[in-house]
mmCIF file of C-alpha atoms and ligand atoms in Angstrom:
data_model
loop_
_atom_site.group_PDB
_atom_site.id
_atom_site.type_symbol
_atom_site.label_atom_id
_atom_site.label_comp_id
_atom_site.label_asym_id
_atom_site.label_seq_id
_atom_site.Cartn_x
_atom_site.Cartn_y
_atom_site.Cartn_z
ATOM 1 C CA MET A 1 50.175 -20.260 7.586
ATOM 2 C CA THR A 2 53.421 -19.595 5.612
ATOM 3 C CA TYR A 3 56.622 -18.838 7.497
ATOM 4 C CA ASN A 4 59.826 -17.639 6.097
ATOM 5 C CA ILE A 5 62.803 -19.080 7.808
ATOM 6 C CA GLY A 6 66.419 -17.978 7.267
ATOM 7 C CA VAL A 7 68.730 -20.950 7.492
ATOM 8 C CA ILE A 8 72.441 -20.734 8.414
ATOM 9 C CA LYS A 9 74.028 -23.990 8.046
ATOM 10 C CA GLY A 10 77.479 -22.730 8.788
ATOM 11 C CA ASP A 11 80.519 -24.795 9.378
ATOM 12 C CA GLY A 12 81.646 -28.032 10.865
ATOM 13 C CA ILE A 13 78.705 -30.268 11.858
ATOM 14 C CA GLY A 14 76.338 -27.323 11.179
ATOM 15 C CA PRO A 15 75.024 -28.486 7.689
ATOM 16 C CA GLU A 16 74.385 -31.990 8.950
ATOM 17 C CA ILE A 17 72.421 -31.104 12.044
ATOM 18 C CA VAL A 18 70.439 -28.231 10.366
ATOM 19 C CA THR A 19 69.376 -30.680 7.602
ATOM 20 C CA GLU A 20 67.818 -32.950 10.276
ATOM 21 C CA ALA A 21 66.051 -29.974 11.923
ATOM 22 C CA VAL A 22 64.608 -28.878 8.532
ATOM 23 C CA LYS A 23 63.397 -32.591 7.985
ATOM 24 C CA VAL A 24 61.573 -32.401 11.283
ATOM 25 C CA LEU A 25 60.097 -28.992 10.450
ATOM 26 C CA ASP A 26 58.881 -30.119 7.162
ATOM 27 C CA ALA A 27 57.208 -33.175 8.867
ATOM 28 C CA ILE A 28 55.534 -30.755 11.241
ATOM 29 C CA GLY A 29 54.439 -28.539 8.386
ATOM 30 C CA ALA A 30 52.814 -31.553 6.583
ATOM 31 C CA LYS A 31 51.135 -32.635 9.850
ATOM 32 C CA PHE A 32 49.811 -29.278 10.917
ATOM 33 C CA GLY A 33 49.283 -27.662 7.533
ATOM 34 C CA HIS A 34 51.967 -25.079 7.563
ATOM 35 C CA GLN A 35 54.209 -24.027 4.778
ATOM 36 C CA PHE A 36 57.913 -23.298 5.756
ATOM 37 C CA ASN A 37 59.923 -21.453 3.071
ATOM 38 C CA TYR A 38 63.774 -21.437 3.597
ATOM 39 C CA THR A 39 66.329 -19.018 2.515
ATOM 40 C CA GLN A 40 69.871 -20.163 2.835
ATOM 41 C CA ILE A 41 72.217 -17.499 4.396
ATOM 42 C CA LEU A 42 75.975 -17.656 4.577
ATOM 43 C CA MET A 43 77.795 -16.973 7.787
ATOM 44 C CA GLY A 44 81.034 -17.938 9.392
ATOM 45 C CA GLY A 45 83.887 -19.807 7.753
ATOM 46 C CA CYS A 46 81.842 -20.806 4.655
ATOM 47 C CA SER A 47 81.019 -17.159 4.154
ATOM 48 C CA ILE A 48 84.690 -16.215 4.414
ATOM 49 C CA ASP A 49 85.608 -18.828 1.819
ATOM 50 C CA ALA A 50 82.813 -17.549 -0.488
ATOM 51 C CA THR A 51 82.924 -13.875 -0.006
ATOM 52 C CA GLY A 52 86.034 -12.899 2.164
ATOM 53 C CA GLU A 53 83.710 -11.744 4.989
ATOM 54 C CA PRO A 54 82.192 -13.759 7.857
ATOM 55 C CA LEU A 55 78.796 -11.995 7.336
ATOM 56 C CA THR A 56 77.962 -9.739 4.440
ATOM 57 C CA ASP A 57 75.418 -6.889 4.451
ATOM 58 C CA GLU A 58 73.298 -9.035 2.048
ATOM 59 C CA ALA A 59 73.347 -11.818 4.625
ATOM 60 C CA ILE A 60 72.187 -9.393 7.424
ATOM 61 C CA ALA A 61 69.428 -8.149 5.195
ATOM 62 C CA ALA A 62 68.299 -11.592 4.367
ATOM 63 C CA ALA A 63 68.174 -12.492 8.105
ATOM 64 C CA LYS A 64 66.234 -9.390 8.918
ATOM 65 C CA ALA A 65 63.727 -10.263 6.081
ATOM 66 C CA SER A 66 62.978 -13.629 7.660
ATOM 67 C CA ASP A 67 60.396 -14.377 10.290
ATOM 68 C CA ALA A 68 63.106 -16.295 12.197
ATOM 69 C CA VAL A 69 66.495 -17.775 11.619
ATOM 70 C CA LEU A 70 67.596 -21.369 12.236
ATOM 71 C CA MET A 71 71.364 -21.790 12.602
ATOM 72 C CA GLY A 72 73.713 -24.678 12.972
ATOM 73 C CA SER A 73 77.192 -23.730 14.030
ATOM 74 C CA ILE A 74 80.088 -21.680 12.771
ATOM 75 C CA GLY A 75 83.872 -21.793 13.108
ATOM 76 C CA GLY A 76 86.628 -24.295 12.844
ATOM 77 C CA ASN A 77 89.617 -25.619 14.685
ATOM 78 C CA THR A 78 91.225 -22.562 16.219
ATOM 79 C CA SER A 79 94.792 -24.096 16.073
ATOM 80 C CA THR A 80 94.700 -25.385 12.557
ATOM 81 C CA SER A 81 92.154 -23.625 10.444
ATOM 82 C CA PRO A 82 93.303 -20.851 8.111
ATOM 83 C CA TRP A 83 90.302 -18.771 9.219
ATOM 84 C CA TYR A 84 92.195 -18.115 12.521
ATOM 85 C CA LYS A 85 95.073 -16.515 10.779
ATOM 86 C CA LEU A 86 92.765 -13.607 9.733
ATOM 87 C CA PRO A 87 92.389 -10.512 11.844
ATOM 88 C CA ALA A 88 89.816 -10.918 14.745
ATOM 89 C CA ASP A 89 87.027 -9.079 12.975
ATOM 90 C CA LYS A 90 87.317 -11.319 9.888
ATOM 91 C CA ARG A 91 87.033 -14.581 11.625
ATOM 92 C CA PRO A 92 83.970 -16.829 11.722
ATOM 93 C CA GLU A 93 82.911 -15.843 15.137
ATOM 94 C CA ALA A 94 82.834 -12.182 14.259
ATOM 95 C CA GLY A 95 79.970 -12.942 11.940
ATOM 96 C CA LEU A 96 77.857 -14.329 14.611
ATOM 97 C CA LEU A 97 78.617 -11.413 17.101
ATOM 98 C CA LYS A 98 77.745 -8.987 14.212
ATOM 99 C CA LEU A 99 74.497 -10.841 13.558
ATOM 100 C CA ARG A 100 73.491 -10.788 17.247
ATOM 101 C CA LYS A 101 74.341 -7.124 17.457
ATOM 102 C CA SER A 102 72.689 -6.052 14.166
ATOM 103 C CA LEU A 103 69.408 -7.759 15.140
ATOM 104 C CA ASN A 104 69.594 -6.559 18.664
ATOM 105 C CA LEU A 105 69.337 -10.098 20.036
ATOM 106 C CA PHE A 106 70.015 -9.316 23.550
ATOM 107 C CA ALA A 107 68.170 -12.170 25.370
ATOM 108 C CA ASN A 108 69.701 -15.617 24.994
ATOM 109 C CA LEU A 109 67.710 -18.462 26.432
ATOM 110 C CA ARG A 110 69.562 -21.785 27.054
ATOM 111 C CA PRO A 111 67.353 -24.486 28.709
ATOM 112 C CA ALA A 112 69.248 -27.235 30.364
ATOM 113 C CA TYR A 113 67.066 -30.175 31.289
ATOM 114 C CA LEU A 114 67.812 -33.689 32.325
ATOM 115 C CA TYR A 115 65.799 -36.225 30.404
ATOM 116 C CA GLU A 116 64.851 -39.265 32.576
ATOM 117 C CA GLU A 117 66.222 -41.506 29.793
ATOM 118 C CA LEU A 118 69.647 -39.846 29.827
ATOM 119 C CA LYS A 119 70.302 -40.103 33.497
ATOM 120 C CA GLU A 120 72.859 -42.697 32.541
ATOM 121 C CA ALA A 121 74.712 -40.236 30.346
ATOM 122 C CA CYS A 122 74.848 -37.675 33.164
ATOM 123 C CA PRO A 123 78.350 -37.403 34.611
ATOM 124 C CA LEU A 124 76.992 -36.625 38.118
ATOM 125 C CA ARG A 125 76.421 -39.135 40.824
ATOM 126 C CA ASP A 126 72.902 -40.450 41.354
ATOM 127 C CA ASP A 127 72.571 -38.728 44.757
ATOM 128 C CA ILE A 128 73.364 -35.290 43.112
ATOM 129 C CA ILE A 129 71.034 -35.868 40.229
ATOM 130 C CA GLY A 130 68.197 -36.470 42.806
ATOM 131 C CA GLU A 131 64.927 -35.733 41.105
ATOM 132 C CA GLY A 132 66.616 -34.379 38.108
ATOM 133 C CA PHE A 133 66.861 -30.732 37.082
ATOM 134 C CA ASP A 134 65.412 -28.335 34.648
ATOM 135 C CA MET A 135 66.894 -24.764 34.324
ATOM 136 C CA MET A 136 66.892 -21.857 32.030
ATOM 137 C CA ILE A 137 70.013 -19.919 31.530
ATOM 138 C CA MET A 138 69.188 -16.293 30.543
ATOM 139 C CA ARG A 139 72.378 -14.943 29.062
ATOM 140 C CA GLU A 140 72.745 -11.211 28.157
ATOM 141 C CA LEU A 141 73.974 -11.419 24.526
ATOM 142 C CA THR A 142 74.781 -7.946 23.097
ATOM 143 C CA GLY A 143 76.907 -6.288 25.854
ATOM 144 C CA GLY A 144 79.830 -6.747 28.200
ATOM 145 C CA LEU A 145 83.110 -8.081 27.244
ATOM 146 C CA TYR A 146 82.090 -9.377 23.846
ATOM 147 C CA PHE A 147 81.291 -5.909 22.509
ATOM 148 C CA GLY A 148 83.530 -3.640 24.595
ATOM 149 C CA GLU A 149 86.452 -1.819 23.165
ATOM 150 C CA ARG A 150 89.556 -3.912 22.635
ATOM 151 C CA SER A 151 93.119 -3.346 21.627
ATOM 152 C CA THR A 152 96.562 -4.934 21.642
ATOM 153 C CA LYS A 153 99.275 -2.334 21.725
ATOM 154 C CA GLU A 154 102.983 -2.074 22.449
ATOM 155 C CA GLU A 155 103.582 -0.206 25.682
ATOM 156 C CA ASN A 156 107.009 0.210 27.286
ATOM 157 C CA GLY A 157 108.515 -2.512 25.088
ATOM 158 C CA GLN A 158 105.917 -5.166 25.491
ATOM 159 C CA LEU A 159 102.486 -6.069 24.186
ATOM 160 C CA VAL A 160 99.577 -5.109 26.264
ATOM 161 C CA ALA A 161 96.048 -6.387 25.495
ATOM 162 C CA ARG A 162 92.828 -4.814 26.748
ATOM 163 C CA ASP A 163 89.167 -5.899 26.660
ATOM 164 C CA SER A 164 86.542 -3.578 28.336
ATOM 165 C CA LEU A 165 83.469 -4.749 30.129
ATOM 166 C CA THR A 166 80.584 -2.194 29.998
ATOM 167 C CA TYR A 167 77.022 -2.414 30.992
ATOM 168 C CA SER A 168 74.387 0.245 31.129
ATOM 169 C CA GLU A 169 71.247 0.272 33.258
ATOM 170 C CA THR A 170 69.030 -0.101 30.170
ATOM 171 C CA GLU A 171 70.923 -3.164 28.958
ATOM 172 C CA ILE A 172 70.763 -4.728 32.469
ATOM 173 C CA ARG A 173 67.026 -3.914 33.075
ATOM 174 C CA ARG A 174 65.779 -5.366 29.773
ATOM 175 C CA ILE A 175 67.420 -8.743 30.242
ATOM 176 C CA ALA A 176 66.524 -8.814 33.944
ATOM 177 C CA LYS A 177 62.790 -8.219 33.020
ATOM 178 C CA ARG A 178 62.941 -11.051 30.479
ATOM 179 C CA GLY A 179 64.446 -13.287 33.012
ATOM 180 C CA PHE A 180 61.776 -12.474 35.630
ATOM 181 C CA ASP A 181 58.997 -12.849 33.063
ATOM 182 C CA ILE A 182 60.218 -16.289 32.070
ATOM 183 C CA ALA A 183 60.505 -17.270 35.815
ATOM 184 C CA MET A 184 56.896 -16.308 36.175
ATOM 185 C CA LYS A 185 56.012 -19.038 33.591
ATOM 186 C CA ARG A 186 58.267 -21.592 35.277
ATOM 187 C CA ARG A 187 59.042 -22.323 39.007
ATOM 188 C CA LYS A 188 59.269 -18.606 39.948
ATOM 189 C CA LYS A 189 62.900 -18.569 41.098
ATOM 190 C CA VAL A 190 65.675 -16.275 39.701
ATOM 191 C CA THR A 191 69.341 -16.745 40.550
ATOM 192 C CA SER A 192 71.209 -13.633 39.319
ATOM 193 C CA VAL A 193 74.839 -14.445 38.837
ATOM 194 C CA ASP A 194 77.618 -11.769 39.044
ATOM 195 C CA LYS A 195 81.025 -11.066 40.484
ATOM 196 C CA ALA A 196 79.950 -8.107 42.554
ATOM 197 C CA ASN A 197 82.830 -8.731 45.031
ATOM 198 C CA VAL A 198 85.238 -7.496 42.299
ATOM 199 C CA LEU A 199 83.587 -5.868 39.302
ATOM 200 C CA ASP A 200 81.826 -2.456 38.974
ATOM 201 C CA SER A 201 79.697 -3.782 36.269
ATOM 202 C CA SER A 202 78.478 -6.574 38.417
ATOM 203 C CA ARG A 203 77.647 -4.136 41.348
ATOM 204 C CA LEU A 204 75.419 -2.164 38.914
ATOM 205 C CA TRP A 205 74.015 -5.515 37.618
ATOM 206 C CA ARG A 206 72.994 -6.410 41.182
ATOM 207 C CA LYS A 207 71.455 -3.016 41.906
ATOM 208 C CA ILE A 208 69.280 -3.032 38.780
ATOM 209 C CA VAL A 209 68.269 -6.628 39.182
ATOM 210 C CA GLU A 210 67.210 -5.882 42.643
ATOM 211 C CA GLU A 211 65.081 -3.008 41.314
ATOM 212 C CA VAL A 212 63.473 -5.251 38.748
ATOM 213 C CA ALA A 213 62.859 -7.997 41.356
ATOM 214 C CA ALA A 214 60.735 -5.504 43.323
ATOM 215 C CA ASP A 215 58.201 -5.602 40.423
ATOM 216 C CA TYR A 216 57.921 -9.438 40.747
ATOM 217 C CA PRO A 217 56.925 -10.134 44.379
ATOM 218 C CA GLU A 218 55.930 -13.725 43.511
ATOM 219 C CA VAL A 219 59.470 -14.545 42.279
ATOM 220 C CA THR A 220 61.980 -15.771 44.811
ATOM 221 C CA TYR A 221 65.272 -14.335 43.875
ATOM 222 C CA GLU A 222 68.923 -14.487 44.968
ATOM 223 C CA HIS A 223 72.244 -13.284 43.937
ATOM 224 C CA MET A 224 75.137 -15.694 43.531
ATOM 225 C CA LEU A 225 78.841 -15.069 42.578
ATOM 226 C CA VAL A 226 79.841 -16.713 39.316
ATOM 227 C CA ASP A 227 82.552 -18.855 40.953
ATOM 228 C CA ASN A 228 80.094 -20.146 43.403
ATOM 229 C CA CYS A 229 77.489 -20.785 40.751
ATOM 230 C CA ALA A 230 80.043 -22.926 38.641
ATOM 231 C CA MET A 231 80.523 -25.091 41.736
ATOM 232 C CA GLN A 232 76.794 -25.324 42.625
ATOM 233 C CA LEU A 233 75.946 -26.362 39.074
ATOM 234 C CA VAL A 234 77.740 -29.727 39.752
ATOM 235 C CA LYS A 235 76.973 -29.916 43.493
ATOM 236 C CA ASP A 236 73.251 -29.333 43.351
ATOM 237 C CA PRO A 237 71.885 -28.386 39.984
ATOM 238 C CA GLY A 238 68.345 -29.104 41.099
ATOM 239 C CA GLN A 239 68.385 -25.723 43.023
ATOM 240 C CA PHE A 240 68.161 -23.573 39.772
ATOM 241 C CA ASP A 241 65.227 -22.510 37.908
ATOM 242 C CA VAL A 242 66.192 -19.263 35.984
ATOM 243 C CA ILE A 243 69.942 -18.285 35.956
ATOM 244 C CA LEU A 244 70.084 -14.703 34.989
ATOM 245 C CA THR A 245 73.650 -13.473 33.949
ATOM 246 C CA GLU A 246 75.833 -11.365 31.691
ATOM 247 C CA ASN A 247 77.358 -12.310 28.391
ATOM 248 C CA MET A 248 80.675 -13.896 29.278
ATOM 249 C CA PHE A 249 79.502 -15.610 32.537
ATOM 250 C CA GLY A 250 76.537 -17.015 30.523
ATOM 251 C CA ASP A 251 78.771 -18.411 27.747
ATOM 252 C CA ILE A 252 80.812 -20.347 30.319
ATOM 253 C CA LEU A 253 77.931 -21.452 32.623
ATOM 254 C CA SER A 254 75.789 -22.601 29.754
ATOM 255 C CA ASP A 255 78.413 -24.951 28.534
ATOM 256 C CA GLU A 256 78.751 -26.275 32.099
ATOM 257 C CA ALA A 257 74.996 -26.636 32.484
ATOM 258 C CA SER A 258 74.790 -28.482 29.126
ATOM 259 C CA MET A 259 77.452 -31.043 30.263
ATOM 260 C CA VAL A 260 75.614 -31.873 33.373
ATOM 261 C CA THR A 261 72.515 -32.777 31.280
ATOM 262 C CA GLY A 262 74.692 -35.508 29.693
ATOM 263 C CA SER A 263 75.727 -33.854 26.340
ATOM 264 C CA ILE A 264 76.085 -30.334 24.763
ATOM 265 C CA GLY A 265 74.292 -32.141 21.778
ATOM 266 C CA MET A 266 71.101 -31.879 23.659
ATOM 267 C CA LEU A 267 70.960 -28.075 24.445
ATOM 268 C CA SER A 268 68.982 -25.774 22.279
ATOM 269 C CA SER A 269 68.893 -21.992 22.462
ATOM 270 C CA ALA A 270 67.010 -18.928 21.413
ATOM 271 C CA SER A 271 68.276 -15.446 20.905
ATOM 272 C CA LEU A 272 65.472 -12.904 21.077
ATOM 273 C CA ASN A 273 65.038 -9.058 20.660
ATOM 274 C CA ASP A 274 61.988 -6.971 21.442
ATOM 275 C CA THR A 275 60.035 -8.450 18.388
ATOM 276 C CA LYS A 276 58.877 -11.819 17.530
ATOM 277 C CA PHE A 277 61.976 -12.505 15.584
ATOM 278 C CA GLY A 278 64.533 -14.832 16.996
ATOM 279 C CA LEU A 279 67.784 -16.653 16.046
ATOM 280 C CA TYR A 280 67.667 -20.332 17.050
ATOM 281 C CA GLU A 281 70.739 -22.514 17.350
ATOM 282 C CA PRO A 282 72.142 -25.313 19.346
ATOM 283 C CA SER A 283 74.299 -24.209 22.236
ATOM 284 C CA GLY A 284 77.201 -26.374 21.072
ATOM 285 C CA GLY A 285 79.826 -25.451 18.601
ATOM 286 C CA SER A 286 80.840 -26.672 15.123
ATOM 287 C CA ALA A 287 82.721 -29.678 16.455
ATOM 288 C CA PRO A 288 85.204 -29.747 13.476
ATOM 289 C CA ASP A 289 86.658 -33.065 14.875
ATOM 290 C CA ILE A 290 83.452 -34.988 14.057
ATOM 291 C CA ALA A 291 82.206 -32.956 11.181
ATOM 292 C CA GLY A 292 81.205 -35.060 8.085
ATOM 293 C CA LYS A 293 81.314 -38.298 10.053
ATOM 294 C CA GLY A 294 77.483 -38.459 10.297
ATOM 295 C CA ILE A 295 77.724 -39.006 14.161
ATOM 296 C CA ALA A 296 76.722 -35.514 15.462
ATOM 297 C CA ASN A 297 73.652 -35.249 17.632
ATOM 298 C CA PRO A 298 70.988 -33.185 15.869
ATOM 299 C CA ILE A 299 68.670 -33.069 18.847
ATOM 300 C CA ALA A 300 69.886 -29.718 20.160
ATOM 301 C CA THR A 301 69.053 -28.225 16.655
ATOM 302 C CA ILE A 302 65.794 -29.935 16.430
ATOM 303 C CA LEU A 303 64.863 -28.625 19.877
ATOM 304 C CA SER A 304 65.962 -25.127 18.723
ATOM 305 C CA ALA A 305 63.527 -25.440 15.828
ATOM 306 C CA ALA A 306 60.857 -26.226 18.378
ATOM 307 C CA MET A 307 61.792 -23.111 20.330
ATOM 308 C CA MET A 308 61.433 -21.151 17.177
ATOM 309 C CA LEU A 309 57.847 -22.475 16.631
ATOM 310 C CA ARG A 310 57.095 -21.569 20.172
ATOM 311 C CA TYR A 311 58.667 -18.155 20.630
ATOM 312 C CA SER A 312 58.564 -16.588 17.125
ATOM 313 C CA PHE A 313 55.502 -18.295 15.498
ATOM 314 C CA ASP A 314 53.363 -19.014 18.618
ATOM 315 C CA LEU A 315 52.927 -22.523 17.472
ATOM 316 C CA ASP A 316 52.911 -24.284 20.916
ATOM 317 C CA ALA A 317 51.161 -27.474 19.849
ATOM 318 C CA GLU A 318 53.640 -27.926 17.138
ATOM 319 C CA ALA A 319 56.624 -27.294 19.560
ATOM 320 C CA ASP A 320 55.123 -29.642 22.067
ATOM 321 C CA ALA A 321 54.893 -32.327 19.276
ATOM 322 C CA ILE A 322 58.575 -31.983 18.493
ATOM 323 C CA GLU A 323 59.585 -32.112 22.213
ATOM 324 C CA ALA A 324 57.329 -35.214 22.716
ATOM 325 C CA ALA A 325 58.907 -36.925 19.664
ATOM 326 C CA VAL A 326 62.422 -36.356 21.018
ATOM 327 C CA LYS A 327 61.425 -37.817 24.359
ATOM 328 C CA GLN A 328 59.776 -40.726 22.581
ATOM 329 C CA VAL A 329 62.861 -41.527 20.506
ATOM 330 C CA LEU A 330 65.025 -41.517 23.771
ATOM 331 C CA LYS A 331 62.419 -43.841 25.282
ATOM 332 C CA ASP A 332 62.587 -46.173 22.390
ATOM 333 C CA GLY A 333 66.246 -46.486 23.130
ATOM 334 C CA TYR A 334 67.901 -44.598 20.236
ATOM 335 C CA ARG A 335 71.039 -42.693 20.992
ATOM 336 C CA THR A 336 73.770 -40.836 19.204
ATOM 337 C CA ILE A 337 77.218 -41.622 20.410
ATOM 338 C CA ASP A 338 77.470 -38.571 22.681
ATOM 339 C CA ILE A 339 74.556 -39.604 24.795
ATOM 340 C CA MET A 340 75.270 -43.371 24.942
ATOM 341 C CA PRO A 341 75.083 -44.639 28.521
ATOM 342 C CA ARG A 342 78.308 -45.768 30.178
ATOM 343 C CA ASP A 343 77.389 -49.464 29.966
ATOM 344 C CA GLY A 344 75.800 -49.216 26.494
ATOM 345 C CA SER A 345 73.109 -51.830 27.174
ATOM 346 C CA ASN A 346 69.557 -51.796 26.088
ATOM 347 C CA VAL A 347 69.988 -48.852 23.623
ATOM 348 C CA LYS A 348 70.839 -48.659 19.919
ATOM 349 C CA GLN A 349 73.422 -46.212 18.674
ATOM 350 C CA VAL A 350 72.368 -44.284 15.563
ATOM 351 C CA GLY A 351 73.963 -41.556 13.337
ATOM 352 C CA THR A 352 72.710 -37.956 12.617
ATOM 353 C CA VAL A 353 70.417 -38.767 9.648
ATOM 354 C CA ASP A 354 68.757 -41.722 11.325
ATOM 355 C CA MET A 355 68.099 -39.738 14.566
ATOM 356 C CA GLY A 356 66.420 -37.023 12.483
ATOM 357 C CA THR A 357 64.365 -39.556 10.624
ATOM 358 C CA LEU A 358 63.363 -41.328 13.818
ATOM 359 C CA ILE A 359 62.181 -38.081 15.460
ATOM 360 C CA ALA A 360 60.325 -37.000 12.263
ATOM 361 C CA GLU A 361 58.505 -40.477 12.158
ATOM 362 C CA ARG A 362 57.251 -39.917 15.709
ATOM 363 C CA LEU A 363 55.428 -36.640 15.138
HETATM 364 C C1 IPM B 1 78.266 -19.539 22.143
HETATM 365 C C2 IPM B 1 79.478 -19.571 21.495
HETATM 366 C C3 IPM B 1 79.861 -18.165 20.847
HETATM 367 C C4 IPM B 1 79.932 -17.264 22.103
HETATM 368 C C5 IPM B 1 81.094 -18.018 20.083
HETATM 369 C C6 IPM B 1 81.088 -19.027 18.846
HETATM 370 C C7 IPM B 1 81.423 -16.738 19.700
HETATM 371 O O1 IPM B 1 80.472 -20.040 22.335
HETATM 372 O O2 IPM B 1 77.134 -19.171 21.455
HETATM 373 O O3 IPM B 1 78.086 -19.841 23.277
HETATM 374 O O4 IPM B 1 80.918 -17.143 22.743
HETATM 375 O O5 IPM B 1 78.840 -16.557 22.373
HETATM 376 MG MG1 MG B 2 79.711 -20.720 24.136
#
């Protein structure tokens, strides 16, 4: 089969990590007899530099014309990069938000899994790690604070800023259904996270999630307040299977969850709509501080490519092969700097390109 993949390398470490994921995809194509065609798409700071816009209409059209999009990361150092002197809607992140919205990518899946081999890189105590953990953060991606009306105005002699948080029943129901569907294929537990003790949007969230839960009698489900969830993630991460939550809470909790797995460099993600199309990207950012040094961990991007094969192309065996190759490389003792064990013994530190090659060789 032939698949057309849009590729957004982006900024910072983006180009380096995407190059390794493409290397792995090409190795999969050769092994399983698929042809992957790539179309480069500009987004983020590199698009601003080239076109003045973080995402052009042509870029959106190119993404829409693809079967799926693989992305690296976008953005720069928010204190020093000239991109952050631009108005908010012209900054790199605005491109990503526009892409998510234009393609209706409302369901963001962020798996957080502790590899046996990376227990040493996990910042939690052994008794907390226990048997390890394997959770899926389901983050609503096209609503809430990210897309509400915002303004900064002078009122009574001082500046006042507003961001509004809106959720409709429809928006809540469709992500909740996705969350329960995914739970049915996993350990059948959903923790819906909100701030219903304070926010109206969370009270509606809770009501709709309860309605959806009634259609999934096999799934155990609970509500948890977001502050408690932040605490539980470091106290007892093994309790979670699917964490279902709104946009802003999901942004924050997914970074936290990734860190308990040892490194954000391991966390893949998929952003899906109602079709087979998806945008696949590592959960981490553009890490401008290490860009160009050849030390970034490409595994999250490689695992995102595996998610693309699984969710957009239904190529489960191929996705399994990539995941197995990643596990094998870790078992063989290769680590990028971010996942080096505390004592550094018995493992070999490698850079971005070598890590990609080692994974491709194990397919
Ligand atoms: C993420 C990122 C984005 C977000 C930024 C880059 C806008 O942090 O994908 O988690 O907040 O959604
Ligand atoms: Mg984030």
